[in-house]
Coordinates of C-alpha atoms and ligand atoms in Angstrom, one line a residue:
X4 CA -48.0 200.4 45.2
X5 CA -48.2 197.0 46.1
X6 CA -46.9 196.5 48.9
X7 CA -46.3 193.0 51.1
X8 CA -46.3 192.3 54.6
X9 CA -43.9 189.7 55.9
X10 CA -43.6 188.6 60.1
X11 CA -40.2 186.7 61.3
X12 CA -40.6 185.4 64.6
X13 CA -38.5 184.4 67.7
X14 CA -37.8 180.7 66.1
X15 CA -36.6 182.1 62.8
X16 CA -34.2 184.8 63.8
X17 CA -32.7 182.6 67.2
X18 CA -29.1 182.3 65.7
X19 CA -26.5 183.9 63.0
X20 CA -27.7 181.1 60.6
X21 CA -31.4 181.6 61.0
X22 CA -30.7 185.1 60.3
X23 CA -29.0 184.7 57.2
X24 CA -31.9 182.4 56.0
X25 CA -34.2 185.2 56.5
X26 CA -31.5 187.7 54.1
X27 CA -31.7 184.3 51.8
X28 CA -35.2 184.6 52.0
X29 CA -35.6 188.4 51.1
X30 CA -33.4 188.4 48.4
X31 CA -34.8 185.2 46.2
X32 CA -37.4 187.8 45.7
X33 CA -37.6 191.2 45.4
X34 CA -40.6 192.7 46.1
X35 CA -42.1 196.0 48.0
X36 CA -42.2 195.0 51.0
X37 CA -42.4 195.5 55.5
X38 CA -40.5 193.0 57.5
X39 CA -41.7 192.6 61.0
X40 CA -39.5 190.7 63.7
X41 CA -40.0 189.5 66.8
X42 CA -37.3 189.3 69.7
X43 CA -34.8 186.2 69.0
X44 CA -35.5 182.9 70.1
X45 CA -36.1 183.0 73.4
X46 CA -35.5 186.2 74.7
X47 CA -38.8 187.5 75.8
X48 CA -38.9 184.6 78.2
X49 CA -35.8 186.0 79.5
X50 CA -37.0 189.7 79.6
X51 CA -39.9 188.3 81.5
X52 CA -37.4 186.7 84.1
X53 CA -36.0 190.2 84.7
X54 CA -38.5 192.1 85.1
X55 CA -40.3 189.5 87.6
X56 CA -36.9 189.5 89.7
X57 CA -37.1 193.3 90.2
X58 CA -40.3 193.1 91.3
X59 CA -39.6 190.6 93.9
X60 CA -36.9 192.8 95.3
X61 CA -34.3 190.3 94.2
X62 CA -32.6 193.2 92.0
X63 CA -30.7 192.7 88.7
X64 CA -31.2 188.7 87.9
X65 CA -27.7 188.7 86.9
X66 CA -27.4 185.3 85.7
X67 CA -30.2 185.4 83.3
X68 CA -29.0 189.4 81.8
X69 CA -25.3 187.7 81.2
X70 CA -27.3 185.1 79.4
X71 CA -29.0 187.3 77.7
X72 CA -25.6 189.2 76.1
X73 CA -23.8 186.3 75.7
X74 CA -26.6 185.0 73.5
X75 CA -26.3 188.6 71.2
X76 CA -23.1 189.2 71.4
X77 CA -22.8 185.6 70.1
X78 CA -25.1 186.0 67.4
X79 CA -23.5 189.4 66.6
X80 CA -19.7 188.2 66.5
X81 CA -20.9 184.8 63.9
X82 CA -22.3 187.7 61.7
X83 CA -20.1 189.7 61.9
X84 CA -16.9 188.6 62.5
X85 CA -14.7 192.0 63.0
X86 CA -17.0 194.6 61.7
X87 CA -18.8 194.4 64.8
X88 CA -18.2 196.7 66.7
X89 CA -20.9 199.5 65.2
X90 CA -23.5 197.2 66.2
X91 CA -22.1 196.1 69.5
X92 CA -22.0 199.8 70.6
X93 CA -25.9 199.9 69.9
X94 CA -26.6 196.7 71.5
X95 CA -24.0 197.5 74.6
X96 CA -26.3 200.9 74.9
X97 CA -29.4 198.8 75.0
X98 CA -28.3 196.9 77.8
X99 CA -27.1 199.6 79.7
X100 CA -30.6 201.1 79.6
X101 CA -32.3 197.6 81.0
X102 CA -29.5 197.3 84.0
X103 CA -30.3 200.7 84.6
X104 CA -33.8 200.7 84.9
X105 CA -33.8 197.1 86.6
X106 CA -31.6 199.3 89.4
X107 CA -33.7 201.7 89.4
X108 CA -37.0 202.2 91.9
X109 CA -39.1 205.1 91.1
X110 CA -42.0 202.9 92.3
X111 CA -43.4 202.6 89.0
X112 CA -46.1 199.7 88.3
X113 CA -45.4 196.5 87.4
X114 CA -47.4 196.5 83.9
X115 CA -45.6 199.7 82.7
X116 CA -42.3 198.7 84.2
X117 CA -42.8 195.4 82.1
X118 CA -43.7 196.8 78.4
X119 CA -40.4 199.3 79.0
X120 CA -38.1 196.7 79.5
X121 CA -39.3 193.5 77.8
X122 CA -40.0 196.0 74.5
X123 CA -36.2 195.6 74.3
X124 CA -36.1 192.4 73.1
X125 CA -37.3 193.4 69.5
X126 CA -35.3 196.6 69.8
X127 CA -32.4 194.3 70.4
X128 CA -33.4 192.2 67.5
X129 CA -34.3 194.9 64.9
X130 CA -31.2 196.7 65.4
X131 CA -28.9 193.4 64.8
X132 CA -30.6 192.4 61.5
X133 CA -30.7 196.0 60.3
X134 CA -27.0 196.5 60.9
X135 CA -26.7 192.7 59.2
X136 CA -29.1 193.7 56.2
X137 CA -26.6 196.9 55.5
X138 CA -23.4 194.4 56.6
X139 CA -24.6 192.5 53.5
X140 CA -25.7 195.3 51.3
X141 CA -29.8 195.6 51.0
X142 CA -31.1 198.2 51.4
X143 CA -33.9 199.2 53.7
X144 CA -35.0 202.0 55.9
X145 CA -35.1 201.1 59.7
X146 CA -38.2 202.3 61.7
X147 CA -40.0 202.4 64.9
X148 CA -42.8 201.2 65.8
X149 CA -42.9 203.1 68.6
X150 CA -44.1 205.8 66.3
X151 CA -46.7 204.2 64.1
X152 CA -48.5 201.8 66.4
X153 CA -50.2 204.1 68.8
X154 CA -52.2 202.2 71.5
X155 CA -53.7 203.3 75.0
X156 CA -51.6 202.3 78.2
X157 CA -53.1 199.5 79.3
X158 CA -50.0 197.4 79.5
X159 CA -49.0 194.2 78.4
X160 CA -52.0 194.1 76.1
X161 CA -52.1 197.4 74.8
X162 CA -55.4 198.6 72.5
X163 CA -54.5 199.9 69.3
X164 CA -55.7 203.5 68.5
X165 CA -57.0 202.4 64.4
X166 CA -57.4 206.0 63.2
X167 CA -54.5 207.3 64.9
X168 CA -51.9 204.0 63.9
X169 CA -53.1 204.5 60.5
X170 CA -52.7 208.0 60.0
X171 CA -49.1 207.5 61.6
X172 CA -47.9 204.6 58.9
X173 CA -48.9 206.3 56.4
X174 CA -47.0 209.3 57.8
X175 CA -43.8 207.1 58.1
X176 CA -44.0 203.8 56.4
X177 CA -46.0 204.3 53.1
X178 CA -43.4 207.4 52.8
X179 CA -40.6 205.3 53.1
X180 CA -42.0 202.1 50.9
X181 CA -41.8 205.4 48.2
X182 CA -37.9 205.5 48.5
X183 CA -37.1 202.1 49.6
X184 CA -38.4 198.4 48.9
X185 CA -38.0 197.4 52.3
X186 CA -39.0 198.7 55.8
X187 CA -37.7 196.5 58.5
X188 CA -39.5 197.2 61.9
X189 CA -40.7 195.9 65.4
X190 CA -43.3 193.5 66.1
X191 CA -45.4 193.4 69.6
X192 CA -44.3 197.2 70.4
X193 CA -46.1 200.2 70.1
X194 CA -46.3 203.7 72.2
X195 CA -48.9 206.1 73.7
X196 CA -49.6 209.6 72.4
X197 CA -47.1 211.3 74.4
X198 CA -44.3 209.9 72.3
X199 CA -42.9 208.8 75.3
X200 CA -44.0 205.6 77.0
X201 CA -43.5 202.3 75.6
X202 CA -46.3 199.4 75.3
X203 CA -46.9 195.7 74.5
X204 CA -49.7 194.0 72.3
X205 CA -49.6 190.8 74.4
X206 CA -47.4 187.6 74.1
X207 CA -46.8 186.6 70.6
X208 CA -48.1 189.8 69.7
X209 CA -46.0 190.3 66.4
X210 CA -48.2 188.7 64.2
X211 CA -50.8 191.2 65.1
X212 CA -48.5 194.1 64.4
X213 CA -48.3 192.5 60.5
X214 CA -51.7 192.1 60.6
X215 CA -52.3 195.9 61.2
X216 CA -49.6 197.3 59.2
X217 CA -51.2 194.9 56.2
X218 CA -54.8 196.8 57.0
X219 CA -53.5 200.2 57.1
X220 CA -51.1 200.0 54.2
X221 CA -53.6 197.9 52.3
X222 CA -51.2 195.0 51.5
X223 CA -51.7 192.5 48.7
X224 CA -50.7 189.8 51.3
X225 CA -49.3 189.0 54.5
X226 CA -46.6 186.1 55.5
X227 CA -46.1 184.6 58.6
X228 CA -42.9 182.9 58.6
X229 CA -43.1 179.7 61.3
X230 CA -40.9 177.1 62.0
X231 CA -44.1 174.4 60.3
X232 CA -44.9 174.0 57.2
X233 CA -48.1 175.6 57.6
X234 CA -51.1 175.7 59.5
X235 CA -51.8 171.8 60.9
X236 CA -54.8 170.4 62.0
X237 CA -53.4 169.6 65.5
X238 CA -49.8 170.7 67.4
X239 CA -47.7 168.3 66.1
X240 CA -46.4 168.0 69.9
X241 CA -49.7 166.3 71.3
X242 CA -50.3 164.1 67.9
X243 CA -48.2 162.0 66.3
X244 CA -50.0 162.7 62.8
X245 CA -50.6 165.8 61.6
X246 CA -52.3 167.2 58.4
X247 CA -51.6 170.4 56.6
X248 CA -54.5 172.8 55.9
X249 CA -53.8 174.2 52.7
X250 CA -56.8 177.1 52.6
X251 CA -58.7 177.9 55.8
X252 CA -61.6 180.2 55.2
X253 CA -61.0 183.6 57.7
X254 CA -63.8 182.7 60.0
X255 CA -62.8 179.1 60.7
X256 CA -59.3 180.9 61.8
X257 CA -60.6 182.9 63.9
X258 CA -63.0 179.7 65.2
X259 CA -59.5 177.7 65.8
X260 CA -57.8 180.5 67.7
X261 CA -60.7 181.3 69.8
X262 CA -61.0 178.1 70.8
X263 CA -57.1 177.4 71.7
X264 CA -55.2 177.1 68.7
X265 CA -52.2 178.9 69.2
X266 CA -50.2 179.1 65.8
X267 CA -51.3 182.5 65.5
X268 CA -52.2 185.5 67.4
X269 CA -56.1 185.4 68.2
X270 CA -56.0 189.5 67.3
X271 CA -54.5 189.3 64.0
X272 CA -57.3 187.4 61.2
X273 CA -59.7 190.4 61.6
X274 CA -58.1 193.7 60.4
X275 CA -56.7 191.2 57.0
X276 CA -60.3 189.6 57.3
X277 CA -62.0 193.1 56.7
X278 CA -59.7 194.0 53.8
X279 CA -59.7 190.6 52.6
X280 CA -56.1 190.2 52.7
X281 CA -54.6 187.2 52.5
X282 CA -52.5 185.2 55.6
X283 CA -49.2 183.1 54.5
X284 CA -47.9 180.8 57.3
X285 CA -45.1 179.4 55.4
X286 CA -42.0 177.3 56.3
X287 CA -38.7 179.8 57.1
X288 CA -36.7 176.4 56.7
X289 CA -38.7 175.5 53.0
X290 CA -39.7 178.5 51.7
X291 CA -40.1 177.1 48.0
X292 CA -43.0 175.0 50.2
X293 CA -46.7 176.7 49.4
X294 CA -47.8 176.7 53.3
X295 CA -51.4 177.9 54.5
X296 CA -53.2 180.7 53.3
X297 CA -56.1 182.0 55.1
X298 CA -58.5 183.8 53.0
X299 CA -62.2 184.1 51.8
X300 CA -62.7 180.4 50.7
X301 CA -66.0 178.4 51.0
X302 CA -64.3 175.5 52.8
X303 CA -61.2 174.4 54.5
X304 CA -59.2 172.3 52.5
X305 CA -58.3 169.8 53.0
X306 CA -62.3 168.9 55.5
X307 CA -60.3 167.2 58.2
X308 CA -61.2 167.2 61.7
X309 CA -58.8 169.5 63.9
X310 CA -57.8 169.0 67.4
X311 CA -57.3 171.5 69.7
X312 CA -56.0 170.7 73.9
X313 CA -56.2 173.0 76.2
X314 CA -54.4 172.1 79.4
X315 CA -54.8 173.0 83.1
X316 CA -58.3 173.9 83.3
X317 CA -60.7 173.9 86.0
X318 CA -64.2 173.5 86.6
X319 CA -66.1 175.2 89.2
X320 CA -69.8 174.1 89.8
X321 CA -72.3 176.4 91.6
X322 CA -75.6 176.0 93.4
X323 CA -77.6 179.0 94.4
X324 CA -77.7 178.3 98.2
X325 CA -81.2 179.4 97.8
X326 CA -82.0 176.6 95.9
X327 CA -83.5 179.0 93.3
X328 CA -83.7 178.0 89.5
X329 CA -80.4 179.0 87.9
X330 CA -82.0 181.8 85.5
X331 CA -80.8 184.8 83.8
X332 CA -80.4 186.9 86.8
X333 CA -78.6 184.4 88.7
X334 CA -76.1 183.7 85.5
X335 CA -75.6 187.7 84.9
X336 CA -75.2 187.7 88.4
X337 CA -72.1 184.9 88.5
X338 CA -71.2 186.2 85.1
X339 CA -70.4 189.5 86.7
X340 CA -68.3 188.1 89.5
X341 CA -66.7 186.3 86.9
X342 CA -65.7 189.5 84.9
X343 CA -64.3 191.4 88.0
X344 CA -62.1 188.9 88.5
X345 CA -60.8 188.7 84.4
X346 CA -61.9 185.0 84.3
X347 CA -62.6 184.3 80.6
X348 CA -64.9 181.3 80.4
X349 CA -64.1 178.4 77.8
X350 CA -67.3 176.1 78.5
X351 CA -70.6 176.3 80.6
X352 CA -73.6 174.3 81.2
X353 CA -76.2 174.8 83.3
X354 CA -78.7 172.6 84.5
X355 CA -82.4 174.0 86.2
X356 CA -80.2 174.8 89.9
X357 CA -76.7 174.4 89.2
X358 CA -74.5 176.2 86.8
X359 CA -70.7 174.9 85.5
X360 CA -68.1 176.8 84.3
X361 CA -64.0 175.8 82.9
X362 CA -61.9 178.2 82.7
X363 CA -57.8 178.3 82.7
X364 CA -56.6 177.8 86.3
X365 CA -54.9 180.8 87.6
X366 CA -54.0 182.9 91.0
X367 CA -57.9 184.4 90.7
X368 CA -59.3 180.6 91.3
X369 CA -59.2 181.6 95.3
X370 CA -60.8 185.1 95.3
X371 CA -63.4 184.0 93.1
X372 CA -64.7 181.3 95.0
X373 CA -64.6 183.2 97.9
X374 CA -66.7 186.3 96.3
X375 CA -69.0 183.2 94.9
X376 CA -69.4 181.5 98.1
X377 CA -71.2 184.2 99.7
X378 CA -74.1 183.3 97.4
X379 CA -73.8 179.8 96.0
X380 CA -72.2 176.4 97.1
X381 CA -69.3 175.8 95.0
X382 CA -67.5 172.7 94.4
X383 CA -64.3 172.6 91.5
X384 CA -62.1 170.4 90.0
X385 CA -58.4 170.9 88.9
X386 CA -56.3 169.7 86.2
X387 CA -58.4 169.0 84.0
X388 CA -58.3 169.2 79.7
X389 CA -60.4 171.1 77.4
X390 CA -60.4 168.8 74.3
X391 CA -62.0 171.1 71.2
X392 CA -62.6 169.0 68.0
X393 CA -63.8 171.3 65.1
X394 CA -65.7 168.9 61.9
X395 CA -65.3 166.2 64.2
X396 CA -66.7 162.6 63.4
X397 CA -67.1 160.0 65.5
X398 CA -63.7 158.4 65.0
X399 CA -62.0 161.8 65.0
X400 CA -63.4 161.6 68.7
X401 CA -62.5 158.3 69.5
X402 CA -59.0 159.2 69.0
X403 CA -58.2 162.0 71.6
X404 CA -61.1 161.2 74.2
X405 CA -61.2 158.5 76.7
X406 CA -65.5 157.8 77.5
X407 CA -64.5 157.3 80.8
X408 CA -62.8 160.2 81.8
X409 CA -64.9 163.1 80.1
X410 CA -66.9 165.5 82.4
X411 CA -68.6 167.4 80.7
X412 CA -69.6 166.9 76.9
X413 CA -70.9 169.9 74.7
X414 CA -71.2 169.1 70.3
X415 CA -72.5 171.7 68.0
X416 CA -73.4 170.9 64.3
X417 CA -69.5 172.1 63.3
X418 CA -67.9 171.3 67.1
X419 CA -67.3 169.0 69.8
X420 CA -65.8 169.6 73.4
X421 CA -65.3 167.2 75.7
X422 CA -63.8 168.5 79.5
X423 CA -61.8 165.4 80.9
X424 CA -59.9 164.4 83.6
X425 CA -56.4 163.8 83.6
X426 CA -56.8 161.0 85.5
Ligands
LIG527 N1 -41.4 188.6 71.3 C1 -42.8 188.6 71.7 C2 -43.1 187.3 72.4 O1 -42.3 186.4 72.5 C3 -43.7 188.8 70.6 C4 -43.7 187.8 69.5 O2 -42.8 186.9 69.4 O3 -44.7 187.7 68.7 O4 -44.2 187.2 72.9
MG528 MG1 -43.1 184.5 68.7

């Protein structure tokens, strides 16, 4: 069977129109294949808003929830003019459940309260375009990812359980792809082994749900559907020209992601990477359009240097109050502090008694010095910009870095990162 993989995220399923686009899309060609969807547009953001209300004992944020179903119910009525009310029923139920458990108090903790309620975002979204897909004749066999994507409950960035997941979509989705060419599900979601309790993947985590429903199902591609033409060599919003990378070899992917690239979900190149699937990013708005395709090429083409900001970091210095040679025990020393307190480090240097690392700014900046300062002298700076360039060249530099402002300065054969201020 050859099956195909195919992700729609927030951007192109945020109104009636986009959502007949993506039925436009389906039926130009018919083919075997899973749809994954995110939650529309913004809605996440909104869950998000909820959720952190409750927590601050500020109870139901009513002003974002009536947001929230005025935004479906909007959608829903444009689709569906008066054969709605089937699908408002569901969607009326869904909301029911989140005012309910925003009311409720059974002291449960915030992670696990979280992936319950901000799962129902894609629910929300899953059930409108499955009700829309029959509106509109095609057929396809709704699932839930709930009970295919089994992951461990460590909330809001759930671990998938690989033997488990794959024994489970085989169970329910290859079995379905037998009867039916498509299989529209959830992106992001997934649940424990109890059958019960809901879980995330992580923010933009839908791409990563294609990416393991490719691996397990063996998949002879995998689209991502974006509102770009394809992969570009920088975010069109910090440069004002951009190039389109037509074939990016797996590993330089995962290079770009890892070092800030955000297009795609860092998790999501190594399960196609170890089947050698392919990667689509393609245009929702021009699908005709050939987009990016990540696979196993020799080069990125076209070579161009790509640009990659990272905002809002901050650099902390340290000097062994000791004065002792910064050395491997003092970095595995600092290096543990640094992973008690879930700081993931972008840069470091070291010089022979003092060691620099950036890192994104967060609440832990405090703690850490102060579990720091008991052994080292440590000095930091804010607001400052991680500027990776990857097959850079000296005029490739010269465009995004200012000499003056850069702090620290680190090139390798393929990359160059310059920390600078922000003045
Ligand atoms: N809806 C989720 C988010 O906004 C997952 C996704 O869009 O990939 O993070
Ligand atoms: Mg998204």
């Amino acid at each position: 069977m050859q099956i195909h993989v195919e992700k729609f995220g927030g951007a192109s399923i945020n109104s009636a129109k986009a959502i007949r686009n993506v039925v436009d899309i389906l039926n130009a060609e018919p083919k075997k294949r899973v749809v994954v969807v995110s939650a529309m547009g913004k809605t996440t953001n909104a869950l998000e808003k909820l959720v952190k209300a409750r927590f601050e004992k500020r109870g139901v944020d009513t002003k974002t929830l009536n947001w929230l179903k005025d935004y479906h119910f909007g959608i829903i009525d444009e689709l569906f003019g008066d054969s709605a009310s089937m699908i408002k029923g569901y969607v009326c139920s869904i909301f029911d459940r989140i005012e309910t458990q925003l009311l409720s108090d059974n002291g449960e903790a915030y992670d696990k309260f979280y992936d319950t309620v901000v799962s129902c975002g894609e629910e929300l979204s899953s059930r409108i375009i499955s009700a829309y897909l029959s509106y509109k004749s095609v057929e396809h066999k709704f699932l839930w990812a709930f009970d295919f994507i089994q992951t461990d409950d460590c909330f809001r960035q759930a671990n998938v359980d690989w033997e488990q997941s794959e024994a489970l979509i085989n169970q329910y989705v290859a079995v379905a792809l037998q009867n039916y060419d498509l299989v529209l599900t959830q992106g992001y979601i997934g649940g424990t082994d109890d059958g019960q309790t809901k879980t995330t993947l992580g923010r933009e985590g839908s791409d990563y749900t294609a990416a393991i429903l490719s691996y397990c199902l063996n998949a002879v591609d995998c689209t991502i559907w974006k509102d770009v033409e394809g992969l570009l060599n920088a975010d069109p919003k910090r440069m004002a020209t951009t190039t389109k990378l037509n074939a990016i070899p797996y590993q330089e992917a995962i290079e770009l992601a890892y070092y800030g690239a955000t297009i795609i979900h860092p998790k999501t190149i190594k399960p196609l990477e170890n089947r050698s699937i392919p990667l689509y990013v393609k245009s929702f708005s021009n699908p005709q359009q050939s987009g990016s395709c990540i696979c196993h090429c020799d080069d990125m083409s076209p070579l161009v240097p790509s640009y990659i900001f990272k905002d809002n970091q901050v650099l902390l210095s340290l000097l062994p109050r000791d004065f002792s040679f910064i050395a491997e025990q003092n970095i595995s020393a600092i290096f543990a502090i640094l992973a008690q307190h879930n700081v993931k480090v972008n840069l470091m240097q070291n010089s022979a008694i003092s060691l620099s690392v950036c890192f994104d700014d967060c609440e832990v900046l405090k703690p850490l010095i102060k579990s720091l300062q008991v052994y080292y002298k440590v000095h930091y700076n804010r607001n400052l910009q991680l500027i990776t360039v990857r097959h850079y060249s000296e005029q490739a530099i010269s465009e995004v870095v200012s000499e003056p402002l850069i702090m620290v300065e680190q090139r390798s054969r393929v990359t160059a990162q310059f920390l600078v201020r922000t003045e």
